């Protein structure tokens, strides 16, 4: 008998995804939530939801005692940790057992054995699993590390032994850059994991990341569920995954599967795990083992037709694995794209804020959307900024890729920056279609980062103009009183002049403003004089526009004078210009540096009185899984620094000001 009730010690899409399986299996669900997540989707979906503390993860989703207390009081018999947070925390696994709650995960000793990349490599080496040439010894003296790097041969990659999430990783091209890279990797490792030990690996030039999903039960059975290719990455982090891995023949699949099973057996594994390999030419090497459910597990589910969360619960309940290796088969091809609230133009800095508009693809048998947010929810600075995972399946890779591109095209997100443009560019790239996969794909094809903007100016202007006219008619324009920009409240004469037209002035932020002359017609349509053409335009059902008889979806999201028109999933921002308001003066080169997102100050690199050049690093912030260096906006002398390492700062908060020069210029 499976569990009657389970607690899900996580949030976001993975909590929602686990709840879905529980519901199907008849397991009642207990959600936990932080104060920032009071109204989250996972709270709504669960049978009960218990508050566990303030927004910062260490006070809520990482609060072991509190979570165990909730499990006891709610009568949960098992705890599923999801991924991230406590999922690879051996102490938590032990605390569950001590409290008499079943831990849905591997034994604590297996988590510990794989928790250090260095110790895991030593163990795997002894078990005969191939390793990337490198050094993973205990001696961390700079001389030894330098000698080992020289022996391995540059370029080398430094990794935090305790690492994860791409943190504490540095590529070093030449010997003279080693010392500095070591210091910064050790610093980041210490700050992130409280452990500054590192290992060094040969840095492979054009590798693929291919991983094997393994599953073990407590009766000695271990199987693998084939492989996933996760080579499309940014910042050493996956954004598109697929299964099976293109170009892997059955012999290689078998060899990698065997190596993964050997790895799992060597640590006495049970439950779901992933053995990650780095692959170059026809060689594969063990990289690390993740002792949990992986973010990208759905592609494996799509090709095997299995529910891995169900398997996790069955194994945790002591049941044998539902299938033997020989009974497992893969069919078709699946992709997953991770849609993140982040800004590809700013080194993938997370982007936070309310999702003013959100539309996701419709789910079918072949299209799956795993998400934890709804329109109106906020992407907060406290947690991973993933909006959703889009998973598609088809019989062939080509067909699945077409599904991926089409479904990505259905996404509409307004309110935060996203990586959708990048994902679409990759899905449509000929090199991706050829399966020319390697971890440097984005670097190799920088055009994927160029923000493509579908739709022409006329379409965008027409949609914006109709939205403004509609708002005006219904009086629903969302402008706070006292904004001072709105022309609508002003003179009635403005509304429609004697000739029966109205001029709307739009600017796109740069360049000249464009006037759209609108002539409302008796039949509800409007004639719009757009640059170079007059069109007959009608707005339908809020999100659709008919232009000269052609109907298309063109949602417009309005926030004050700012209008975002979504064309084929790309956002175009226009500003409605108040013709009675004088334009704001140009601002001078900034004399202050503010926090772009809420964050923690991790390092301050300057002191008052320092003379810095434009672009010089001033201080380092940490938010979610990212370090962000703030640079001087101009040349000048540092005046005041208002924050110290360890401080939490809010968005827009002033951190550094420049000193006033004697002449009063800043
Ligand atoms: P993977 O290889 O599965 O991406 P990572 O080691 O990069 O694994 O991290 C595991 C996952 O845990 C991440 O992808 C991320 O979604 C999640 N995660 C990490 N940190 C957080 C956090 N602070 N809040 C929520 N989720 C997180
Ligand atoms: P994490 O714990 O952050 O997942 P991994 O060791 O799994 O760290 O490595 C993350 C990514 O870094 C890999 O998917 C790969 O793209 C890259 N990487 C790791 N090791 C190497 C290497 N030796 N050479 C080149 N790239 C590597
Ligand atoms: Mg990894």
XYZ file of C-alpha atoms and ligand atoms in Angstrom:
721
model
C 0.000 0.000 0.000
C 1.341 3.429 -0.946
C 1.138 6.346 1.439
C -2.116 7.859 2.618
C -0.642 11.339 2.860
C 2.609 12.932 1.711
C 4.262 16.264 2.369
C 5.948 18.028 -0.532
C 8.940 19.996 0.734
C 9.208 22.270 -2.270
C 7.425 24.951 -4.264
C 6.810 26.034 -7.826
C 6.382 23.746 -10.788
C 7.911 20.671 -9.196
C 5.576 20.841 -6.180
C 2.614 21.122 -8.566
C 3.925 18.237 -10.666
C 4.329 15.956 -7.625
C 0.849 16.865 -6.391
C -0.563 15.783 -9.764
C 0.895 12.288 -9.406
C -0.212 12.043 -5.772
C -3.748 12.877 -6.790
C -3.702 10.109 -9.408
C -2.330 7.636 -6.865
C -4.820 8.636 -4.189
C -2.186 10.119 -1.892
C -3.417 13.193 0.017
C -0.998 16.124 -0.249
C 0.431 18.582 2.248
C 2.073 21.648 0.753
C 4.387 23.971 2.635
C 4.770 27.615 1.763
C 6.804 30.649 2.679
C 5.255 34.054 3.243
C 6.172 35.002 -0.326
C 4.147 32.046 -1.620
C 0.880 32.492 0.276
C -1.130 32.554 -2.927
C 0.989 30.248 -5.057
C -0.395 27.612 -7.356
C 1.113 24.744 -5.355
C -0.697 26.000 -2.246
C -3.957 26.071 -4.144
C -3.516 22.583 -5.634
C -2.587 20.743 -2.446
C -5.175 19.242 -0.117
C -3.672 21.237 2.757
C -0.997 23.876 2.952
C 1.066 24.865 5.968
C 3.080 28.023 6.392
C 6.732 27.414 7.274
C 8.254 30.874 7.575
C 9.493 34.019 5.882
C 10.457 34.309 2.238
C 14.198 33.579 2.374
C 14.644 29.866 1.661
C 16.864 29.252 4.682
C 13.992 30.406 6.919
C 11.284 28.382 5.173
C 11.950 25.774 2.471
C 15.253 24.868 4.120
C 13.976 24.919 7.718
C 14.396 21.230 8.539
C 12.894 21.254 12.044
C 9.844 23.242 10.994
C 9.154 21.021 7.990
C 9.491 17.822 9.995
C 7.151 19.357 12.580
C 4.538 20.005 9.883
C 4.877 16.440 8.617
C 4.193 15.102 12.104
C 1.316 17.397 12.919
C -0.372 16.946 9.549
C -0.019 13.177 9.686
C 2.070 12.952 6.500
C 3.696 9.539 6.202
C 6.260 10.538 3.590
C 8.185 13.609 2.445
C 9.022 14.220 -1.210
C 11.748 16.877 -1.498
C 11.473 17.611 -5.244
C 14.729 19.031 -6.629
C 16.868 21.864 -5.280
C 16.274 22.944 -1.674
C 16.638 19.926 0.693
C 16.613 17.239 -1.985
C 20.317 16.444 -1.638
C 20.585 17.126 2.067
C 21.626 13.934 3.876
C 20.884 15.441 7.301
C 17.301 16.070 6.218
C 16.955 12.495 4.981
C 18.156 11.311 8.392
C 15.880 13.728 10.244
C 12.903 12.279 8.362
C 13.840 8.761 9.354
C 14.374 9.826 12.978
C 10.900 11.372 13.016
C 9.343 8.228 11.586
C 8.523 9.832 8.234
C 9.493 8.066 5.003
C 12.047 9.972 2.936
C 11.249 9.776 -0.770
C 14.846 9.738 -1.908
C 18.059 7.759 -1.798
C 19.726 6.614 1.440
C 21.589 9.378 3.288
C 24.904 7.593 2.808
C 24.457 7.583 -0.997
C 23.685 11.300 -0.926
C 26.852 11.873 1.111
C 28.978 9.686 -1.136
C 27.957 11.689 -4.199
C 27.746 15.070 -2.440
C 31.373 15.890 -3.027
C 32.293 15.844 -6.701
C 35.884 15.038 -5.733
C 34.992 12.103 -3.462
C 32.466 10.853 -6.029
C 35.134 10.854 -8.728
C 37.546 8.968 -6.511
C 34.834 6.395 -5.820
C 33.860 6.099 -9.487
C 37.473 5.761 -10.525
C 37.821 2.771 -8.176
C 34.600 1.283 -9.587
C 36.098 1.456 -13.079
C 33.869 4.257 -14.429
C 35.803 6.484 -16.882
C 36.721 9.957 -15.520
C 37.675 13.231 -17.218
C 41.452 13.613 -16.858
C 41.918 15.767 -13.783
C 42.880 16.182 -10.149
C 40.455 15.536 -7.305
C 42.866 15.083 -4.417
C 42.713 16.345 -0.832
C 45.888 18.417 -1.036
C 44.631 21.894 -1.863
C 47.899 23.808 -1.551
C 48.326 26.321 -4.389
C 51.593 24.709 -5.532
C 50.035 21.279 -5.849
C 46.997 22.652 -7.686
C 49.245 24.592 -10.074
C 51.427 21.555 -10.732
C 48.358 19.389 -11.353
C 46.850 21.965 -13.730
C 50.122 21.960 -15.660
C 50.151 18.171 -15.772
C 46.515 18.023 -17.008
C 47.286 20.660 -19.624
C 45.482 23.954 -20.276
C 42.719 24.890 -20.693
C 41.472 23.497 -17.391
C 38.217 23.825 -15.512
C 38.149 24.520 -11.774
C 35.066 23.204 -9.984
C 33.905 23.548 -6.399
C 33.984 20.028 -4.932
C 30.772 20.750 -3.066
C 29.411 22.549 -6.108
C 26.153 22.607 -7.956
C 24.212 24.986 -10.133
C 27.345 26.038 -12.021
C 28.688 27.897 -8.978
C 32.410 28.040 -8.247
C 33.310 27.001 -11.797
C 36.093 28.793 -13.693
C 37.673 28.053 -17.046
C 41.397 28.811 -17.036
C 43.100 29.230 -20.404
C 46.700 29.738 -19.314
C 48.963 29.075 -16.354
C 49.365 32.763 -15.498
C 45.598 33.095 -14.974
C 45.351 30.162 -12.563
C 46.047 31.895 -9.254
C 43.384 34.519 -9.716
C 40.778 32.049 -11.010
C 41.503 29.749 -8.070
C 40.993 32.543 -5.569
C 37.669 33.573 -7.054
C 36.410 29.990 -7.453
C 37.371 29.223 -3.847
C 35.703 32.441 -2.683
C 32.470 31.604 -4.489
C 32.597 27.995 -3.293
C 33.068 29.123 0.294
C 30.245 31.651 0.065
C 27.840 29.229 -1.619
C 28.634 25.919 0.058
C 30.723 26.814 3.115
C 33.491 24.681 1.632
C 36.287 26.087 -0.500
C 37.755 22.817 -1.784
C 38.084 22.523 -5.551
C 38.937 19.967 -8.174
C 40.533 20.551 -11.547
C 39.528 18.939 -14.831
C 40.719 19.050 -18.381
C 38.416 21.592 -20.044
C 36.944 19.835 -23.043
C 36.618 22.057 -26.088
C 33.411 20.895 -27.701
C 31.695 18.404 -25.403
C 28.147 17.202 -25.091
C 26.380 16.718 -21.781
C 24.649 13.344 -21.833
C 23.175 11.858 -18.696
C 21.601 8.565 -17.756
C 18.468 8.280 -15.652
C 18.840 5.440 -13.195
C 16.376 3.853 -10.812
C 17.079 1.413 -8.004
C 14.850 -0.274 -5.442
C 15.631 -1.598 -1.997
C 15.698 -5.198 -3.255
C 18.911 -4.884 -5.259
C 17.342 -4.113 -8.659
C 18.845 -1.282 -10.690
C 17.785 -0.188 -14.156
C 18.508 2.761 -16.405
C 15.818 4.653 -18.277
C 18.007 5.653 -21.191
C 19.739 8.958 -21.729
C 19.049 12.664 -22.101
C 21.135 15.141 -24.038
C 21.410 18.394 -22.066
C 24.064 20.151 -24.117
C 22.186 23.381 -24.739
C 23.292 25.451 -21.783
C 23.982 28.975 -20.637
C 26.276 29.682 -17.704
C 26.918 25.914 -17.482
C 23.193 25.431 -16.834
C 20.765 23.523 -19.012
C 17.997 25.266 -20.939
C 16.959 22.698 -23.575
C 17.090 18.940 -23.057
C 16.071 16.046 -25.243
C 15.716 12.277 -25.233
C 17.023 10.159 -26.761
C 20.411 11.777 -27.437
C 20.855 12.146 -31.200
C 23.539 9.995 -32.782
C 23.980 7.625 -29.846
C 23.984 4.072 -31.150
C 22.678 1.133 -29.110
C 26.197 -0.035 -28.201
C 27.149 3.334 -26.732
C 23.791 3.649 -24.964
C 24.400 0.244 -23.462
C 27.936 1.127 -22.348
C 26.830 4.394 -20.739
C 23.831 2.720 -19.120
C 26.117 0.049 -17.670
C 28.541 2.652 -16.338
C 25.652 4.521 -14.706
C 24.324 1.351 -13.095
C 27.834 0.577 -11.843
C 27.957 4.056 -10.315
C 24.582 3.605 -8.614
C 25.531 0.153 -7.336
C 28.824 1.448 -5.954
C 26.980 3.771 -3.534
C 24.136 1.446 -2.566
C 21.611 3.542 -4.394
C 17.823 3.473 -4.149
C 15.275 5.681 -5.887
C 15.720 8.076 -8.806
C 19.154 9.370 -9.713
C 21.033 10.801 -12.640
C 24.568 10.015 -13.668
C 25.972 12.891 -15.718
C 28.603 12.268 -18.350
C 30.582 14.625 -20.480
C 31.042 13.241 -23.958
C 33.597 14.130 -26.585
C 34.042 12.322 -29.878
C 33.487 8.656 -29.018
C 34.555 8.895 -25.367
C 32.405 9.517 -22.339
C 33.495 10.456 -18.837
C 31.695 10.516 -15.472
C 31.030 14.078 -14.313
C 28.788 13.799 -11.252
C 25.750 12.010 -9.899
C 22.658 13.964 -8.871
C 20.913 12.042 -6.123
C 17.397 13.292 -6.782
C 14.749 13.786 -9.413
C 16.164 15.994 -12.161
C 14.494 19.126 -13.546
C 14.487 17.547 -17.012
C 12.963 14.178 -15.990
C 9.819 14.805 -18.117
C 11.621 14.059 -21.406
C 12.346 10.580 -20.059
C 8.715 10.215 -19.035
C 7.584 11.186 -22.527
C 9.686 8.574 -24.318
C 9.067 5.779 -21.789
C 5.459 6.521 -20.907
C 6.360 6.182 -17.218
C 5.702 8.460 -14.261
C 9.006 8.785 -12.418
C 7.405 10.388 -9.366
C 5.135 7.353 -9.067
C 8.215 5.126 -9.216
C 9.831 7.236 -6.482
C 6.852 6.722 -4.184
C 6.731 2.984 -4.936
C 10.425 2.521 -4.181
C 10.121 4.604 -0.991
C 7.223 2.372 0.082
C 9.490 -0.653 -0.287
C 7.971 -2.009 -3.495
C 10.217 -3.556 -6.138
C 10.824 -1.600 -9.355
C 7.751 -1.868 -11.593
C 9.873 -2.993 -14.599
C 13.040 -4.919 -15.367
C 15.632 -3.549 -17.784
C 14.501 -5.850 -20.570
C 10.917 -4.627 -20.270
C 11.871 -0.980 -20.716
C 11.651 0.614 -24.134
C 11.847 4.120 -25.473
C 9.620 5.440 -28.200
C 9.760 8.651 -30.233
C 11.571 11.838 -29.305
C 10.998 14.473 -26.623
C 12.296 17.973 -25.958
C 12.086 20.166 -22.893
C 12.654 23.923 -22.950
C 13.020 25.795 -19.687
C 11.304 29.170 -19.801
C 13.110 31.466 -17.397
C 12.399 34.983 -16.192
C 15.828 36.280 -17.067
C 17.488 38.744 -19.392
C 19.731 37.207 -22.058
C 21.029 40.700 -22.867
C 22.332 41.125 -19.334
C 24.162 37.864 -18.916
C 20.946 36.037 -17.968
C 20.344 38.129 -14.870
C 17.071 36.983 -13.287
C 14.159 39.286 -13.969
C 11.598 39.700 -11.211
C 8.158 41.207 -11.023
C 4.487 40.456 -11.595
C 3.449 38.445 -14.651
C 1.122 41.098 -16.036
C 0.161 38.762 -18.864
C 0.833 35.063 -19.218
C -0.401 32.666 -21.840
C 1.029 29.194 -22.139
C 0.536 26.634 -24.899
C -2.502 24.424 -24.646
C -1.636 20.948 -23.359
C -2.319 17.942 -25.569
C -1.110 14.345 -25.571
C 2.087 15.612 -27.170
C 2.499 18.978 -25.468
C 2.994 19.189 -21.722
C 3.456 22.339 -19.661
C 4.873 22.013 -16.146
C 4.465 25.325 -14.413
C 3.994 26.765 -10.957
C 2.668 30.186 -11.872
C -0.475 31.818 -13.223
C -1.083 35.218 -14.784
C -0.828 37.827 -12.041
C 1.652 35.823 -9.948
C 5.009 37.358 -9.161
C 8.454 36.046 -10.007
C 10.130 36.805 -6.700
C 13.822 37.336 -6.109
C 13.905 34.619 -3.472
C 13.711 31.504 -5.611
C 14.659 30.034 -8.937
C 13.210 32.271 -11.685
C 11.872 29.451 -13.847
C 8.398 30.220 -15.231
C 7.686 26.839 -16.783
C 8.993 23.810 -18.571
C 7.572 23.104 -21.985
C 7.800 19.440 -22.971
C 6.862 18.053 -26.383
C 6.848 14.573 -27.888
C 6.614 13.164 -31.398
C 7.553 10.011 -33.271
C 10.702 11.578 -34.767
C 13.141 14.291 -33.740
C 12.169 16.467 -36.703
C 8.496 16.280 -35.855
C 9.151 16.928 -32.169
C 11.275 19.935 -33.077
C 8.436 21.386 -35.130
C 6.151 20.887 -32.132
C 8.674 22.635 -29.912
C 8.954 25.633 -32.214
C 5.184 25.901 -32.580
C 4.518 25.628 -28.850
C 7.249 28.154 -28.009
C 5.510 30.495 -30.458
C 2.340 30.271 -28.390
C 4.006 31.640 -25.268
C 3.155 35.174 -24.242
C 4.786 36.659 -21.170
C 4.610 40.318 -20.228
C 5.971 41.786 -17.018
C 9.378 40.153 -16.796
C 12.172 39.582 -19.286
C 12.342 36.017 -20.537
C 14.620 33.733 -22.519
C 11.801 32.933 -24.983
C 13.500 34.732 -27.877
C 16.645 32.687 -27.302
C 14.712 29.404 -27.006
C 12.829 30.123 -30.217
C 16.025 31.062 -32.018
C 17.644 27.784 -30.957
C 14.560 25.718 -31.846
C 14.623 27.328 -35.289
C 18.370 27.108 -35.839
C 19.659 24.870 -38.657
C 22.562 23.648 -36.497
C 20.103 22.548 -33.836
C 17.943 20.856 -36.466
C 21.066 18.958 -37.620
C 21.643 17.999 -33.969
C 25.056 19.646 -34.003
C 24.940 19.727 -30.217
C 27.644 20.861 -27.825
C 27.736 22.886 -24.627
C 29.115 25.947 -26.422
C 26.170 26.075 -28.844
C 24.969 29.544 -27.821
C 28.490 31.001 -27.818
C 29.114 29.408 -31.204
C 25.861 30.844 -32.604
C 25.628 34.323 -31.060
C 22.843 35.250 -33.456
C 20.521 33.200 -31.229
C 20.940 35.951 -28.630
C 19.850 38.754 -30.947
C 16.360 39.745 -29.946
C 14.301 39.013 -33.000
C 11.123 41.029 -33.163
C 8.344 39.565 -35.215
C 5.590 41.782 -36.547
C 5.926 45.055 -38.385
C 5.585 48.525 -37.040
C 2.145 49.044 -38.545
C 0.666 45.991 -36.888
C 2.104 47.002 -33.547
C 0.888 50.591 -33.835
C -2.572 49.498 -34.930
C -2.957 47.137 -31.982
C -1.701 49.785 -29.564
C -3.981 52.464 -30.995
C -7.044 50.212 -30.784
C -6.201 49.332 -27.194
C -5.946 52.990 -26.217
C -9.207 53.831 -27.959
C -10.962 50.908 -26.290
C -9.645 51.909 -22.871
C -10.819 55.416 -23.477
C -14.277 54.253 -24.418
C -14.682 52.093 -21.365
C -12.770 54.393 -19.057
C -10.615 51.510 -17.906
C -7.189 52.863 -18.698
C -5.012 51.864 -15.812
C -3.385 55.118 -14.851
C -3.132 56.198 -11.290
C -4.594 59.582 -10.568
C -2.057 62.331 -10.304
C 0.274 60.732 -12.830
C -0.151 63.915 -14.740
C 0.360 62.386 -18.121
C -3.124 61.355 -19.115
C -4.744 63.487 -21.745
C -8.022 61.668 -21.363
C -9.228 63.433 -18.286
C -8.408 66.817 -19.710
C -10.552 68.504 -22.320
C -13.548 66.967 -23.999
C -12.454 68.721 -27.147
C -9.470 66.376 -27.247
C -11.657 63.344 -27.595
C -12.786 63.937 -31.117
C -12.236 67.065 -33.060
C -14.677 68.562 -35.494
C -13.529 66.458 -38.431
C -14.115 63.286 -36.437
C -10.586 62.077 -35.910
C -8.262 61.755 -32.999
C -4.470 61.764 -32.999
C -2.490 59.399 -30.822
C 1.222 59.903 -30.434
C 3.445 56.911 -29.743
C 7.163 56.655 -29.130
C 9.187 53.473 -29.046
C 11.612 54.828 -26.480
C 14.233 55.955 -28.970
C 13.901 57.914 -32.196
C 10.919 59.954 -33.246
C 7.366 59.687 -32.105
C 4.769 58.496 -34.598
C 1.282 59.909 -34.869
C -1.601 57.590 -35.566
C -4.742 59.351 -36.721
C -7.849 57.397 -35.804
C -11.232 57.844 -37.507
C -13.947 55.953 -35.638
C -16.600 54.544 -37.945
C -20.265 53.979 -37.300
C -19.926 50.193 -37.618
C -17.517 49.929 -34.668
C -14.414 49.723 -36.801
C -11.785 52.458 -36.943
C -9.814 53.800 -39.847
C -6.212 54.227 -38.780
C -3.716 56.386 -40.630
C -0.510 54.492 -40.056
C 2.842 55.430 -41.541
C 2.353 54.982 -45.280
C -1.086 53.422 -45.196
C -4.659 53.653 -44.018
C -6.176 50.475 -42.631
C -9.564 49.490 -41.358
C -9.071 48.059 -37.900
C -11.311 46.271 -35.435
C -10.608 44.831 -32.027
C -12.271 41.579 -31.074
C -12.447 39.576 -27.860
C -9.784 41.703 -26.231
C -6.826 39.875 -27.742
C -7.604 39.853 -31.462
C -7.297 42.539 -34.091
C -8.769 42.509 -37.594
C -6.714 44.630 -39.987
C -8.238 45.084 -43.450
C -10.098 41.855 -42.916
C -7.176 39.798 -41.619
C -7.695 38.621 -38.074
C -4.702 37.976 -35.832
C -3.938 37.566 -32.174
C -2.348 40.765 -30.832
C -2.750 41.094 -27.076
C -1.862 44.467 -25.622
C -0.862 44.917 -22.008
C -1.061 48.442 -20.739
C 0.634 49.871 -17.689
C 0.120 53.604 -17.553
C 1.535 55.154 -20.708
C 3.450 51.975 -21.539
C 1.864 49.526 -23.956
C 3.291 46.093 -24.685
C 2.013 44.531 -27.873
C 2.666 40.802 -28.180
C 3.186 39.684 -31.772
C 3.809 35.970 -32.292
C 5.095 35.831 -28.745
C 7.559 38.737 -29.068
C 6.995 41.840 -27.023
C 7.016 45.341 -28.528
C 6.927 48.239 -26.134
C 5.466 51.619 -27.069
C 4.816 54.727 -25.011
C 1.754 56.834 -25.431
C 3.024 60.401 -25.478
C 1.060 63.107 -23.762
C 1.140 65.982 -26.153
C 0.455 68.471 -23.377
C 3.314 67.303 -21.199
C 6.763 68.727 -21.890
C 9.307 65.971 -22.533
C 11.464 65.102 -19.567
C 14.983 66.475 -19.658
C 17.833 64.186 -20.543
C 19.394 62.676 -17.464
C 23.104 63.101 -16.950
C 25.464 60.185 -16.687
C 24.320 58.515 -13.489
C 25.940 59.561 -10.264
C 24.574 56.665 -8.256
C 24.493 52.930 -8.511
C 21.343 51.126 -7.440
C 20.384 47.482 -7.008
C 18.690 46.249 -10.206
C 16.938 43.463 -8.308
C 16.497 42.592 -4.655
C 19.675 40.832 -3.582
C 22.278 40.232 -0.928
C 25.516 42.202 -0.996
C 28.284 39.647 -1.229
C 31.384 41.809 -1.758
C 32.245 45.506 -1.856
C 35.227 46.190 -4.088
C 35.791 49.925 -3.566
C 36.067 52.410 -0.683
C 35.072 56.088 -0.569
C 37.698 58.193 -2.283
C 38.631 55.553 -4.868
C 38.973 56.922 -8.365
C 37.339 54.549 -10.822
C 36.900 54.381 -14.556
C 33.609 53.696 -16.294
C 32.903 49.955 -16.178
C 35.068 49.269 -13.119
C 33.520 46.634 -10.807
C 32.176 48.297 -7.652
C 30.333 45.616 -5.800
C 29.015 42.096 -6.159
C 25.431 41.156 -5.406
C 23.980 37.718 -5.044
C 20.426 36.844 -5.949
C 19.056 33.338 -6.408
C 21.739 31.307 -8.100
C 23.503 34.298 -9.630
C 26.342 36.592 -8.797
C 25.989 40.009 -10.314
C 28.784 42.547 -10.521
C 27.715 46.196 -10.535
C 30.015 48.408 -12.593
C 30.722 52.137 -12.480
C 28.316 53.948 -14.841
C 31.005 56.569 -15.551
C 34.464 57.803 -14.561
C 34.619 59.447 -11.147
C 35.428 59.344 -7.457
C 33.504 57.110 -5.091
C 31.581 59.200 -2.560
C 29.560 57.012 -0.236
C 28.854 53.301 0.017
C 25.617 52.692 1.830
C 25.720 48.921 2.255
C 28.071 46.273 3.604
C 28.611 42.602 2.732
C 25.769 40.441 4.027
C 23.139 43.206 3.778
C 19.892 42.510 1.939
C 18.998 45.287 -0.466
C 15.756 46.095 -2.227
C 15.268 46.781 -5.898
C 16.237 50.342 -6.799
C 18.011 50.867 -3.491
C 21.003 53.183 -3.671
C 24.291 51.393 -3.031
C 27.101 53.659 -4.182
C 27.183 57.373 -4.926
C 29.865 59.319 -6.723
C 31.523 62.289 -5.012
C 30.608 65.787 -6.118
C 33.392 67.525 -8.004
C 34.457 70.981 -6.768
C 32.545 72.705 -9.565
C 29.323 71.110 -8.435
C 29.164 68.690 -11.368
C 28.653 65.123 -10.325
P 19.796 20.444 -12.817
O 20.968 19.752 -13.439
O 18.657 19.508 -12.579
O 19.408 21.715 -13.460
P 21.035 22.026 -10.628
O 22.094 21.462 -9.756
O 21.366 23.109 -11.574
O 20.306 20.783 -11.369
O 19.891 22.573 -9.681
C 18.816 21.806 -9.387
C 17.583 22.577 -9.592
O 17.132 23.066 -8.349
C 17.740 23.821 -10.456
O 17.578 23.581 -11.806
C 16.685 24.730 -9.931
O 15.528 24.719 -10.725
C 16.410 24.227 -8.553
N 16.842 25.225 -7.596
C 18.087 25.516 -7.240
N 18.089 26.512 -6.355
C 16.815 26.843 -6.155
C 16.154 27.803 -5.348
N 16.812 28.656 -4.570
N 14.816 27.858 -5.405
C 14.117 27.004 -6.165
N 14.674 26.086 -6.945
C 15.998 26.016 -6.943
P 26.895 21.302 -11.695
O 26.999 20.689 -10.336
O 26.890 22.775 -11.652
O 25.800 20.684 -12.492
P 28.732 19.822 -13.446
O 30.010 19.242 -13.004
O 27.605 18.880 -13.669
O 28.303 20.937 -12.405
O 28.998 20.653 -14.763
C 28.041 21.541 -15.284
C 28.319 21.819 -16.755
O 29.644 22.363 -16.952
C 28.309 20.603 -17.659
O 26.998 20.267 -18.071
C 29.179 21.047 -18.813
O 28.472 21.889 -19.702
C 30.232 21.891 -18.141
N 31.436 21.091 -17.840
C 31.637 20.352 -16.734
N 32.836 19.730 -16.771
C 33.420 20.095 -17.928
C 34.682 19.807 -18.557
N 35.585 19.035 -17.972
N 34.949 20.361 -19.781
C 34.032 21.174 -20.371
N 32.843 21.486 -19.827
C 32.524 20.967 -18.623
Mg 25.639 18.787 -13.135
